[in-house]
Short mmCIF file of C-alpha atoms (C1' of nucleotides) in Angstrom, two decimals:
data_model
loop_
_atom_site.label_atom_id
_atom_site.label_comp_id
_atom_site.label_asym_id
_atom_site.label_seq_id
_atom_site.Cartn_x
_atom_site.Cartn_y
_atom_site.Cartn_z
CA MET W 1 -12.53 -14.06 36.32
CA TYR W 2 -14.95 -16.66 35.21
CA TYR W 3 -16.50 -14.26 32.57
CA GLN W 4 -15.18 -11.26 30.81
CA ARG W 5 -17.30 -8.28 31.12
CA GLN W 6 -18.23 -7.81 27.56
CA ALA W 7 -21.83 -7.56 26.52
CA PRO W 8 -23.20 -11.02 26.81
CA HIS W 9 -25.74 -11.06 24.52
CA ILE W 10 -23.27 -11.16 21.54
CA ARG W 11 -21.47 -14.21 22.62
CA PRO W 12 -23.07 -16.93 21.12
CA MET W 13 -24.75 -19.07 23.50
CA THR W 14 -23.58 -22.51 21.64
CA THR W 15 -19.87 -22.02 21.81
CA ALA W 16 -19.90 -21.04 25.50
CA HIS W 17 -22.16 -23.72 26.33
CA LEU W 18 -19.74 -26.49 24.73
CA ALA W 19 -16.80 -25.05 26.21
CA GLN W 20 -18.01 -24.88 29.79
CA THR W 21 -19.35 -28.69 29.36
CA MET W 22 -16.03 -29.64 28.06
CA SER W 23 -13.92 -27.83 30.69
CA LEU W 24 -16.27 -29.16 33.41
CA LEU W 25 -16.15 -32.84 32.38
CA GLN W 26 -12.37 -33.06 32.61
CA LEU W 27 -12.33 -32.17 35.92
CA ASN W 28 -12.80 -34.50 38.78
CA THR W 29 -15.39 -34.55 41.47
CA LEU W 30 -13.30 -32.59 44.02
CA GLU W 31 -12.34 -30.07 41.43
CA LEU W 32 -15.69 -29.75 40.39
CA ARG W 33 -16.54 -29.01 43.91
CA GLN W 34 -13.77 -26.41 44.21
CA LYS W 35 -15.02 -24.78 40.99
CA VAL W 36 -18.63 -24.67 42.13
CA GLU W 37 -17.73 -23.30 45.41
CA SER W 38 -15.85 -20.42 43.98
CA GLU W 39 -18.84 -19.81 42.11
CA LEU W 40 -21.06 -20.08 44.63
CA ALA W 41 -19.34 -17.56 46.77
CA ARG W 42 -18.74 -15.01 43.88
CA ASN W 43 -21.83 -15.13 41.83
CA PRO W 44 -25.33 -14.43 43.50
CA ALA W 45 -27.57 -15.50 41.08
CA LEU W 46 -26.67 -19.19 42.10
CA GLU W 47 -27.91 -20.95 44.96
CA LEU W 48 -27.60 -24.24 46.81
CA ILE W 49 -30.49 -25.81 48.22
CA ASP W 50 -31.16 -28.73 50.75
CA GLU W 51 -31.17 -31.85 49.13
CA TYR W 52 -34.03 -32.75 47.08
CA ARG W 53 -35.73 -35.73 49.11
CA CYS W 54 -38.37 -38.08 47.58
CA PRO W 55 -41.48 -37.39 49.27
CA ASN W 56 -42.52 -41.14 49.69
CA CYS W 57 -39.13 -42.80 50.58
CA HIS W 58 -37.22 -39.91 51.38
CA ARG W 59 -34.22 -40.95 49.77
CA ILE W 60 -31.73 -38.16 48.69
CA LEU W 61 -32.45 -37.59 44.95
CA ARG W 62 -30.05 -36.10 42.11
CA VAL W 63 -31.92 -33.40 40.50
CA ASN W 64 -34.24 -34.74 37.67
CA ALA W 65 -33.10 -38.44 38.89
CA PRO W 66 -35.98 -40.71 38.65
CA CYS W 67 -36.73 -42.22 42.47
CA PRO W 68 -34.92 -45.51 42.32
CA THR W 69 -37.55 -46.68 45.37
CA CYS W 70 -40.59 -45.27 44.30
CA SER W 71 -40.80 -45.18 40.00
CA HIS W 72 -39.09 -47.75 38.11
CA ASN W 73 -35.72 -47.71 37.00
CA GLN W 74 -34.49 -46.55 33.79
CA SER W 75 -31.84 -48.81 32.84
CA ASN W 76 -32.47 -52.34 34.08
CA SER W 77 -32.93 -54.88 31.53
CA PRO W 78 -32.86 -58.54 32.78
CA GLU W 79 -29.81 -59.69 30.29
CA GLN W 80 -27.78 -56.47 31.56
CA PRO W 81 -28.03 -56.32 35.71
CA ILE W 82 -27.26 -52.75 36.15
CA VAL W 83 -29.16 -50.80 38.63
CA PHE W 84 -28.28 -46.94 38.68
CA LEU W 85 -28.78 -45.20 41.73
CA ALA W 86 -29.38 -41.85 41.91
CA ALA W 87 -25.89 -40.01 41.92
CA ARG W 88 -24.95 -39.65 45.48
CA GLN W 89 -24.84 -36.47 47.43
CA ASP W 90 -23.20 -37.45 50.94
CA PHE W 91 -19.86 -38.85 49.76
CA TYR W 92 -18.01 -35.23 49.88
CA SER W 93 -18.80 -33.90 53.46
CA PRO W 94 -19.52 -30.00 53.47
CA SER W 95 -16.15 -27.95 54.12
CA VAL W 96 -16.51 -26.44 56.96
CA SER W 97 -14.76 -28.82 58.79
CA SER W 98 -10.89 -28.07 58.13
CA THR W 99 -8.37 -26.43 60.69
CA ASP W 100 -7.06 -23.35 60.76
CA GLN W 101 -3.83 -24.37 59.48
CA ASP W 102 -5.85 -25.95 56.09
CA GLU W 103 -7.47 -22.82 55.38
CA ASN W 104 -4.24 -20.77 55.59
CA SER W 105 -2.69 -23.41 52.77
CA ALA W 106 -5.44 -23.48 50.81
CA ASP W 107 -5.71 -19.39 50.43
CA GLU W 108 -2.08 -19.42 49.04
CA HIS W 109 -2.53 -22.35 46.24
CA PRO W 110 -5.69 -23.78 45.90
CA VAL W 111 -5.77 -27.25 46.35
CA GLN W 112 -6.44 -29.86 43.63
CA LYS W 113 -7.27 -32.72 45.86
CA LEU W 114 -7.63 -33.62 48.90
CA SER W 115 -4.45 -33.73 50.88
CA LEU W 116 -3.86 -36.77 52.84
CA VAL W 117 -3.21 -34.60 55.83
CA GLU W 118 -6.83 -33.22 55.73
CA HIS W 119 -8.75 -36.55 55.09
CA ILE W 120 -7.02 -37.71 57.94
CA LEU W 121 -7.87 -34.43 60.42
CA ARG W 122 -11.34 -35.21 59.60
CA GLN W 123 -11.61 -38.51 60.37
CA ILE W 124 -9.49 -37.93 63.77
CA GLY W 125 -10.81 -34.54 64.64
CA PRO W 126 -13.57 -35.20 66.87
CA GLU W 127 -12.05 -37.95 69.42
CA LEU W 128 -8.59 -36.10 69.43
CA PRO W 129 -7.94 -33.72 72.02
CA VAL W 130 -7.50 -30.25 71.41
CA GLU W 131 -4.24 -30.05 73.03
CA ASP W 132 -2.96 -32.82 70.80
CA ARG W 133 -3.64 -31.45 67.71
CA SER W 134 -0.62 -29.59 67.14
CA ILE W 135 1.22 -32.89 67.50
CA ALA W 136 -1.24 -34.53 64.72
CA TYR W 137 -0.42 -31.88 62.66
CA HIS W 138 3.42 -31.94 63.08
CA ILE W 139 3.12 -35.72 62.75
CA LEU W 140 1.21 -35.29 59.33
CA THR W 141 2.95 -32.96 57.77
CA SER W 142 5.87 -34.91 58.51
CA LEU W 143 5.10 -37.71 56.52
CA ASP W 144 6.78 -38.73 53.47
CA GLU W 145 5.19 -39.77 50.09
CA ASP W 146 4.09 -43.33 51.32
CA GLY W 147 2.47 -42.17 54.40
CA LEU W 148 5.06 -43.18 56.70
CA LEU W 149 6.61 -41.24 59.39
CA PRO W 150 10.46 -40.91 58.83
CA ILE W 151 11.51 -38.77 62.12
CA ASN W 152 11.77 -40.37 65.52
CA PRO W 153 8.68 -39.59 67.94
CA ALA W 154 11.00 -38.50 70.21
CA GLU W 155 12.12 -35.63 68.35
CA ILE W 156 8.75 -34.55 68.35
CA ALA W 157 8.16 -35.04 71.64
CA GLN W 158 11.11 -32.88 72.14
CA TYR W 159 9.94 -30.09 69.93
CA HIS W 160 6.50 -29.54 71.82
CA HIS W 161 7.87 -30.27 74.96
CA VAL W 162 5.54 -32.92 75.59
CA PRO W 163 6.03 -36.57 77.20
CA ARG W 164 6.99 -39.00 74.20
CA SER W 165 3.91 -40.85 75.23
CA ARG W 166 1.81 -38.78 74.13
CA VAL W 167 3.08 -38.16 70.58
CA GLU W 168 2.79 -41.86 70.29
CA ARG W 169 -0.89 -41.86 71.74
CA THR W 170 -1.48 -39.17 69.00
CA ILE W 171 0.36 -41.67 66.64
CA ARG W 172 -1.62 -44.49 67.48
CA HIS W 173 -4.71 -42.13 66.42
CA ILE W 174 -3.52 -41.32 63.10
CA GLN W 175 -2.66 -45.12 62.43
CA SER W 176 -6.38 -46.08 62.95
CA ALA W 177 -8.01 -43.49 60.62
CA GLU W 178 -7.89 -44.42 57.17
CA PRO W 179 -5.86 -45.23 55.11
CA ILE W 180 -5.15 -47.67 58.18
CA GLY W 181 -1.41 -47.69 59.17
CA THR W 182 -0.36 -43.87 58.00
CA GLY W 183 1.87 -42.48 60.15
CA SER W 184 3.96 -45.84 61.03
CA PRO W 185 7.74 -45.61 61.04
CA SER W 186 8.32 -48.48 58.98
CA PRO W 187 5.91 -50.66 56.05
CA GLN W 188 6.52 -53.66 58.39
CA ASP W 189 4.93 -51.71 61.14
CA ALA W 190 2.32 -49.93 58.83
CA LEU W 191 1.67 -53.81 57.63
CA LYS W 192 1.08 -54.82 61.55
CA VAL W 193 -1.44 -52.26 62.41
CA GLN W 194 -3.23 -53.39 59.48
CA LEU W 195 -3.58 -56.60 60.19
CA GLU W 196 -4.75 -55.97 63.87
CA THR W 197 -7.32 -54.01 62.24
CA LEU W 198 -7.89 -56.69 60.04
CA ARG W 199 -8.39 -59.44 62.76
CA GLU W 200 -11.37 -57.29 64.34
CA THR W 201 -13.48 -58.10 61.51
CA ARG W 202 -12.05 -61.17 59.65
CA GLU W 203 -10.43 -64.51 60.04
CA VAL W 204 -6.74 -64.04 59.18
CA PRO W 205 -4.86 -67.21 57.10
CA PRO W 206 -2.14 -68.61 59.56
CA TYR W 207 1.40 -67.59 58.85
CA VAL W 208 0.38 -64.02 57.93
CA THR W 209 1.61 -62.57 60.85
CA GLU W 210 5.09 -64.75 60.79
CA ALA W 211 5.42 -63.42 57.47
CA VAL W 212 5.04 -60.11 58.17
CA GLU W 213 6.81 -60.09 61.21
CA THR W 214 10.01 -61.98 59.60
CA GLY W 215 9.51 -62.39 55.96
CA LEU W 216 9.05 -58.74 54.72
CA GLU W 217 11.85 -58.81 52.11
CA PHE W 218 9.62 -62.32 50.62
CA LEU W 219 6.42 -60.81 50.26
CA SER W 220 6.47 -60.11 46.34
CA PRO W 221 4.54 -62.28 44.07
CA HIS W 222 7.32 -64.28 42.82
CA ARG W 223 9.30 -65.02 45.89
CA SER W 224 6.77 -67.28 47.49
CA ALA W 225 9.41 -70.10 47.16
CA GLU W 226 12.09 -68.24 49.32
CA LEU W 227 9.04 -67.09 52.02
CA ALA W 228 7.96 -70.95 52.05
CA ARG W 229 11.46 -71.77 52.73
CA LEU W 230 12.10 -68.99 55.71
CA ILE W 231 8.91 -70.15 57.68
CA GLY W 232 9.27 -73.98 56.73
CA ILE W 233 5.93 -74.07 55.05
CA PRO W 234 5.01 -75.85 51.17
CA ILE W 235 5.00 -73.10 48.31
CA SER W 236 1.19 -73.56 47.69
CA GLN W 237 0.45 -72.15 51.28
CA ALA W 238 3.34 -69.23 50.90
CA ARG W 239 1.33 -68.44 47.72
CA GLN W 240 -1.69 -67.81 49.63
CA VAL W 241 0.12 -65.69 52.48
CA VAL W 242 1.40 -63.77 49.57
CA ARG W 243 -2.11 -63.19 48.04
CA PHE W 244 -3.71 -62.42 51.17
CA ILE W 245 -1.42 -59.83 52.16
CA ALA W 246 -1.19 -58.39 48.55
CA ASP W 247 -5.21 -58.24 48.71
CA ASN W 248 -5.76 -56.95 52.21
CA LEU W 249 -2.61 -54.87 53.16
CA ASN W 250 -0.21 -52.47 51.72
CA PRO W 251 3.04 -51.54 53.12
CA PHE W 252 2.31 -47.84 52.03
CA PRO W 253 -0.57 -46.78 53.52
CA ALA W 254 -0.54 -43.43 51.43
CA ARG W 255 -0.92 -45.42 48.22
CA ALA W 256 -3.32 -47.64 49.88
CA TYR W 257 -5.77 -46.77 47.19
CA TRP W 258 -3.91 -46.56 43.96
CA GLY W 259 -3.87 -49.92 42.51
CA GLU W 260 -1.45 -52.26 43.72
CA PRO W 261 1.53 -51.93 46.42
CA GLY W 262 4.63 -50.34 44.98
CA ARG W 263 3.40 -50.05 41.17
CA PRO W 264 2.05 -46.31 40.36
CA ALA W 265 -1.07 -46.72 38.85
CA VAL W 266 -1.99 -46.18 35.08
CA GLY W 267 -2.45 -42.82 33.94
CA VAL W 268 -2.64 -40.90 37.56
CA LYS W 269 -0.87 -37.72 37.43
CA SER W 270 1.93 -37.68 39.52
CA ASP W 271 0.85 -35.39 42.12
CA ARG W 272 2.54 -36.28 45.60
CA ASN W 273 0.84 -36.55 48.57
CA THR W 274 -2.74 -36.23 47.13
CA TYR W 275 -5.33 -38.54 48.52
CA THR W 276 -7.68 -39.26 45.37
CA LEU W 277 -11.12 -40.13 46.44
CA PRO W 278 -13.33 -42.05 43.80
CA ASP W 279 -15.57 -40.25 41.85
CA ILE W 280 -17.55 -43.51 40.66
CA ILE W 281 -18.14 -46.34 43.12
CA ILE W 282 -19.50 -49.56 41.70
CA SER W 283 -20.66 -52.14 44.61
CA ARG W 284 -22.83 -55.11 43.57
CA VAL W 285 -26.36 -56.00 45.33
CA ASN W 286 -25.55 -59.75 46.51
CA GLU W 287 -22.87 -62.15 46.12
CA THR W 288 -24.54 -64.44 43.33
CA GLU W 289 -23.13 -64.52 39.88
CA ASP W 290 -25.71 -62.57 38.21
CA SER W 291 -25.57 -59.87 40.91
CA PRO W 292 -26.79 -56.32 39.49
CA LEU W 293 -24.38 -53.71 39.95
CA ILE W 294 -24.94 -50.47 41.40
CA VAL W 295 -22.66 -47.46 39.88
CA GLU W 296 -23.13 -44.26 41.87
CA ILE W 297 -21.24 -41.04 40.62
CA ALA W 298 -20.09 -38.71 43.47
CA MET W 299 -21.60 -35.48 43.32
CA PRO W 300 -19.47 -32.77 44.06
CA TYR W 301 -21.89 -31.11 46.53
CA TYR W 302 -24.66 -31.47 49.35
CA GLY W 303 -28.41 -30.60 47.61
CA THR W 304 -29.37 -29.27 44.48
CA LEU W 305 -27.62 -26.25 42.78
CA ARG W 306 -29.92 -23.83 40.97
CA VAL W 307 -30.06 -20.38 39.90
CA ASN W 308 -31.81 -18.26 42.38
CA PRO W 309 -35.27 -17.47 41.38
CA LEU W 310 -35.45 -14.19 43.51
CA PHE W 311 -32.50 -13.04 42.06
CA LYS W 312 -34.09 -13.68 38.62
CA GLU W 313 -37.25 -11.65 39.44
CA SER W 314 -35.62 -8.88 40.76
CA ILE W 315 -33.36 -8.47 37.73
CA GLN W 316 -35.46 -5.65 36.22
CA GLN W 317 -35.06 -3.79 38.96
CA ALA W 318 -31.41 -3.41 38.97
CA PRO W 319 -29.44 -0.33 39.06
CA GLU W 320 -28.51 1.21 35.95
CA ASP W 321 -25.08 0.39 36.66
CA LYS W 322 -25.05 -3.05 37.54
CA SER W 323 -27.82 -4.23 35.17
CA ASP W 324 -25.20 -5.79 32.62
CA LEU W 325 -22.98 -7.55 35.51
CA TRP W 326 -26.08 -8.84 36.60
CA GLN W 327 -27.71 -9.96 33.53
CA ALA W 328 -23.98 -11.42 32.70
CA ASP W 329 -24.32 -13.14 36.39
CA LEU W 330 -27.51 -14.63 35.40
CA GLU W 331 -26.25 -16.39 32.49
CA GLN W 332 -23.07 -17.80 34.06
CA ALA W 333 -25.17 -19.31 36.49
CA THR W 334 -27.45 -21.01 34.10
CA LEU W 335 -24.83 -22.23 32.18
CA LEU W 336 -23.30 -23.47 35.07
CA VAL W 337 -26.13 -25.48 36.30
CA LYS W 338 -26.85 -26.66 32.81
CA CYS W 339 -23.15 -27.99 32.18
CA ILE W 340 -22.93 -29.59 35.45
CA GLN W 341 -26.30 -31.76 34.68
CA GLN W 342 -24.49 -32.57 31.25
CA ARG W 343 -21.55 -33.39 32.60
CA ASN W 344 -23.33 -35.89 34.94
CA ASN W 345 -25.61 -37.31 32.10
CA THR W 346 -22.29 -38.04 29.95
CA ILE W 347 -20.37 -39.93 32.79
CA VAL W 348 -23.37 -41.63 33.62
CA ARG W 349 -24.01 -42.53 29.89
CA LEU W 350 -20.29 -43.92 29.75
CA MET W 351 -20.55 -45.87 32.90
CA GLN W 352 -24.10 -47.72 31.66
CA ARG W 353 -21.86 -48.99 28.63
CA LEU W 354 -18.57 -49.42 30.81
CA ALA W 355 -20.17 -51.11 32.84
CA VAL W 356 -22.17 -53.67 30.62
CA ILE W 357 -18.68 -54.02 28.64
CA GLN W 358 -16.40 -54.32 31.43
CA ARG W 359 -18.69 -56.74 33.76
CA ASP W 360 -16.42 -59.35 33.97
CA PHE W 361 -13.35 -57.36 34.84
CA ILE W 362 -15.23 -55.46 37.94
CA LEU W 363 -16.02 -58.66 39.27
CA HIS W 364 -13.29 -60.70 38.48
CA GLY W 365 -10.01 -58.82 38.50
CA GLU W 366 -7.05 -57.59 35.86
CA MET W 367 -7.60 -61.13 33.85
CA LYS W 368 -10.88 -60.33 32.57
CA LEU W 369 -10.45 -56.70 31.20
CA ARG W 370 -11.49 -56.41 27.57
CA PRO W 371 -9.42 -54.38 25.42
CA LEU W 372 -11.25 -51.47 24.50
CA THR W 373 -10.05 -48.05 23.40
CA ARG W 374 -12.06 -44.82 24.05
CA ALA W 375 -12.50 -44.16 20.38
CA GLU W 376 -14.26 -47.10 20.13
CA LEU W 377 -16.91 -46.66 23.30
CA ALA W 378 -17.06 -43.03 21.76
CA LYS W 379 -18.30 -44.30 18.76
CA GLN W 380 -20.98 -46.68 20.44
CA LEU W 381 -22.21 -43.75 22.61
CA LYS W 382 -21.85 -41.52 19.84
CA VAL W 383 -20.00 -38.88 21.42
CA HIS W 384 -16.82 -37.08 20.15
CA GLU W 385 -13.52 -38.93 20.81
CA SER W 386 -12.16 -36.11 22.50
CA THR W 387 -15.41 -35.86 24.82
CA MET W 388 -14.32 -39.39 26.16
CA SER W 389 -10.80 -38.38 26.75
CA ARG W 390 -12.49 -35.79 28.95
CA ALA W 391 -14.69 -37.83 30.70
CA VAL W 392 -12.28 -40.66 31.23
CA ALA W 393 -9.10 -38.40 32.21
CA ASP W 394 -8.50 -37.89 35.72
CA LYS W 395 -11.18 -39.90 37.33
CA ALA W 396 -10.81 -42.42 40.20
CA ILE W 397 -13.44 -45.29 40.47
CA GLN W 398 -14.20 -47.88 43.39
CA LEU W 399 -14.77 -51.18 42.25
CA PRO W 400 -16.45 -53.80 44.42
CA ASN W 401 -13.91 -55.42 46.33
CA LEU W 402 -13.10 -51.75 47.29
CA ARG W 403 -9.77 -51.15 45.24
CA ILE W 404 -9.69 -47.79 43.48
CA ILE W 405 -8.25 -47.30 40.45
CA PRO W 406 -7.89 -44.46 37.70
CA LEU W 407 -11.08 -45.23 35.19
CA ALA W 408 -8.38 -45.17 32.59
CA MET W 409 -7.27 -48.71 33.63
CA PHE W 410 -10.67 -49.81 32.05
CA PHE W 411 -8.99 -48.59 28.65
CA ASP W 412 -5.42 -50.75 29.08
CA ARG W 413 -4.41 -52.12 26.28
CA SER W 414 -2.23 -54.87 27.77
CA LEU W 415 -3.38 -55.26 31.40
CA HIS W 416 -5.12 -58.69 30.80
CA ILE W 417 -2.15 -60.16 29.35
CA ARG W 418 -0.09 -58.72 31.82
CA SER W 419 -2.13 -60.19 34.19
CA VAL W 420 -1.86 -63.73 32.81
CA LEU W 421 1.68 -63.58 32.43
CA LYS W 422 2.06 -62.89 35.95
CA THR W 423 0.09 -66.00 36.70
CA ILE W 424 2.05 -67.88 34.52
CA ILE W 425 5.53 -67.03 36.27
CA ASP W 426 3.87 -67.18 39.53
CA GLN W 427 3.22 -70.84 38.74
CA GLU W 428 6.18 -71.79 37.20
CA THR W 429 8.27 -74.60 38.45
CA SER W 430 11.86 -73.38 36.98
CA PRO W 431 12.39 -69.99 35.32
CA LEU W 432 11.12 -69.58 32.09
CA SER W 433 12.76 -67.58 29.60
CA ASP W 434 10.93 -64.78 27.75
CA SER W 435 10.56 -66.63 24.34
CA HIS W 436 9.17 -69.78 25.95
CA LEU W 437 6.43 -67.69 27.89
CA ALA W 438 5.89 -65.66 24.96
CA GLN W 439 5.17 -69.12 23.43
CA ILE W 440 2.87 -70.08 26.14
CA LEU W 441 0.72 -66.86 25.93
CA THR W 442 0.46 -67.64 21.98
CA GLY W 443 -1.02 -70.91 22.91
CA LYS W 444 -3.55 -69.46 25.24
CA GLY W 445 -4.37 -67.25 22.39
CA TYR W 446 -2.84 -64.34 23.32
CA GLN W 447 -0.26 -63.18 20.41
CA VAL W 448 2.88 -61.20 21.72
CA ALA W 449 6.29 -60.70 20.60
CA ARG W 450 8.96 -62.35 22.50
CA ARG W 451 10.22 -58.53 22.63
CA THR W 452 6.96 -57.50 23.82
CA VAL W 453 7.16 -60.18 26.70
CA ALA W 454 10.11 -58.87 28.41
CA LYS W 455 8.49 -55.11 28.28
CA TYR W 456 5.83 -56.77 30.36
CA ARG W 457 8.18 -57.93 32.49
CA ALA W 458 9.50 -54.94 33.04
CA LEU W 459 6.21 -53.03 33.73
CA GLU W 460 5.54 -55.65 36.47
CA GLY W 461 8.88 -55.31 37.98
CA ILE W 462 9.59 -58.74 37.34
CA LEU W 463 13.33 -60.05 37.26
CA PRO W 464 14.68 -61.77 33.95
CA ALA W 465 14.54 -65.37 34.05
CA HIS W 466 17.89 -66.15 35.08
CA LEU W 467 17.69 -63.76 38.17
CA ARG W 468 14.61 -65.40 39.13
CA LEU W 469 15.20 -67.88 41.78
CA GLN W 470 14.00 -71.90 41.19
CA SER W 471 10.52 -72.43 42.86
CA HIS W 472 11.44 -75.75 44.71
CA GLY W 473 14.08 -76.61 47.17
"C1'" DC R 1 24.72 -69.74 20.85
"C1'" DT R 2 21.08 -67.95 23.89
"C1'" DA R 3 18.74 -64.63 26.63
"C1'" DT R 4 17.49 -60.16 27.34
"C1'" DG R 5 17.66 -54.63 27.13
"C1'" DG R 6 18.39 -50.55 24.43
"C1'" DC R 7 17.01 -47.95 20.31
"C1'" DA R 8 14.56 -46.32 16.85
"C1'" DC R 9 10.56 -47.15 13.48
"C1'" DG R 10 5.53 -47.01 12.50
"C1'" DG R 11 0.58 -47.39 13.34
"C1'" DA R 12 -2.65 -46.83 16.57
"C1'" DT R 13 -4.41 -43.95 20.27
"C1'" DT R 14 -5.54 -39.94 22.41
"C1'" DA B 1 -0.44 -32.70 16.35
"C1'" DA B 2 1.61 -35.35 19.94
"C1'" DT B 3 1.66 -39.54 22.56
"C1'" DC B 4 2.43 -44.20 23.62
"C1'" DC B 5 2.90 -49.59 22.41
"C1'" DG B 6 4.35 -53.05 20.24
"C1'" DT B 7 7.58 -54.93 17.36
"C1'" DG B 8 12.05 -55.78 14.62
"C1'" DC B 9 17.17 -55.34 14.84
"C1'" DC B 10 21.70 -55.08 17.35
"C1'" DA B 11 25.02 -54.90 20.67
"C1'" DT B 12 26.27 -57.50 24.88
"C1'" DA B 13 26.68 -60.56 28.77
"C1'" DG B 14 26.87 -64.90 30.42
#
DNA sequence: CTATGGCACGGATT
DNA sequence: AATCCGTGCCATAG
């Protein structure tokens, strides 16, 4: 399927190389992993050997990557505090541990991304009693697109002829898996579960529990006034509560990692029931202001992918009729390996640049996002615009604050203004009209037309001024 | 008369 | 070439 049986030597190498690099570049890590797996299964010239470890420190290394501990780092100048670790390979577990049901569905229509069901089963699989597996599977496949359970546990119990308590026990198992709260019957329950889990590791501000229990409908940022009145606390404290909940909890667990609750993230395909893992992870070394950033590129497979040297040697002894085929396989394998390396290289270079340009955004949030176009970055990196587009397409990136957002968000033209707009509205004492908001924004150095303010408002799901509530009283 | 949403146009972006 | 986005104009609601 991946190669035509034509005389391979006629095919111009460069064209094929280019074409394949391009097509690989626009795949995200999971898609690439599937591609590699299918090639591995089909092509005897390709082999996957154990991960390559640094002889001194035993760190797992990407092929050809300098060891970050023993040898010096390539990209670490003092004014650009960024450290690039070797791409990490341990991120995606090998595909052995899936259940029977998964195998079947995967055969029928190849999964593009790890489904939520599979993701959770892998987590709870080990602790889940075997006899509860079918129940868990039943629950997971019944989830709606937000990760909530729309049907009654009693139904499931009846269907499997088991006591209800066993179903509920299984639900609790599922709720405790990432994303926490999945399988809850309602957004409120999901929040409660998340809150409990959070309590184990962190201090939870006062009144958060009350807000979740009674003031659920007032939890959106611009309704803090109503919440304050309901619980009987100052508005400022209500804002903190709302802020805390927005930052740490999510009423729709399955959307947990896609940007902000309730708002579909920018640039995401509207695939339903897919759970997206990051292709790139950024973390920080410490909490100081000038802390270096660690950028990790997730690898699609364990170990080192390479052309099997034995296959290469034995190719002269190929049987007459197979000779062409083997030759084609060999070329295909070499091509794939090269292209994957090139893909990684492109993404690493992209991220090196991006981490410098958008450092403030990565560390301090949306308001600091610097408007940047793909074309601009392409120019700086001296690559073609279409290459940039592909590199950015369909990738997810995890920020140090653990939020996972589409890489495309780094190129949002108006996110920073929208974010400023949000805080203005959040802090307004009486509802401001669009034209007034436009004035304030212009005063702050963001030139936007009144009409545009209206569009941004709509985008953020904020009601027009006359429908917003007075914040005091 | 003011505030806002719909439509459409043109330029930028992909 | 196709799509997205900011903006102006106009109709409508209050």
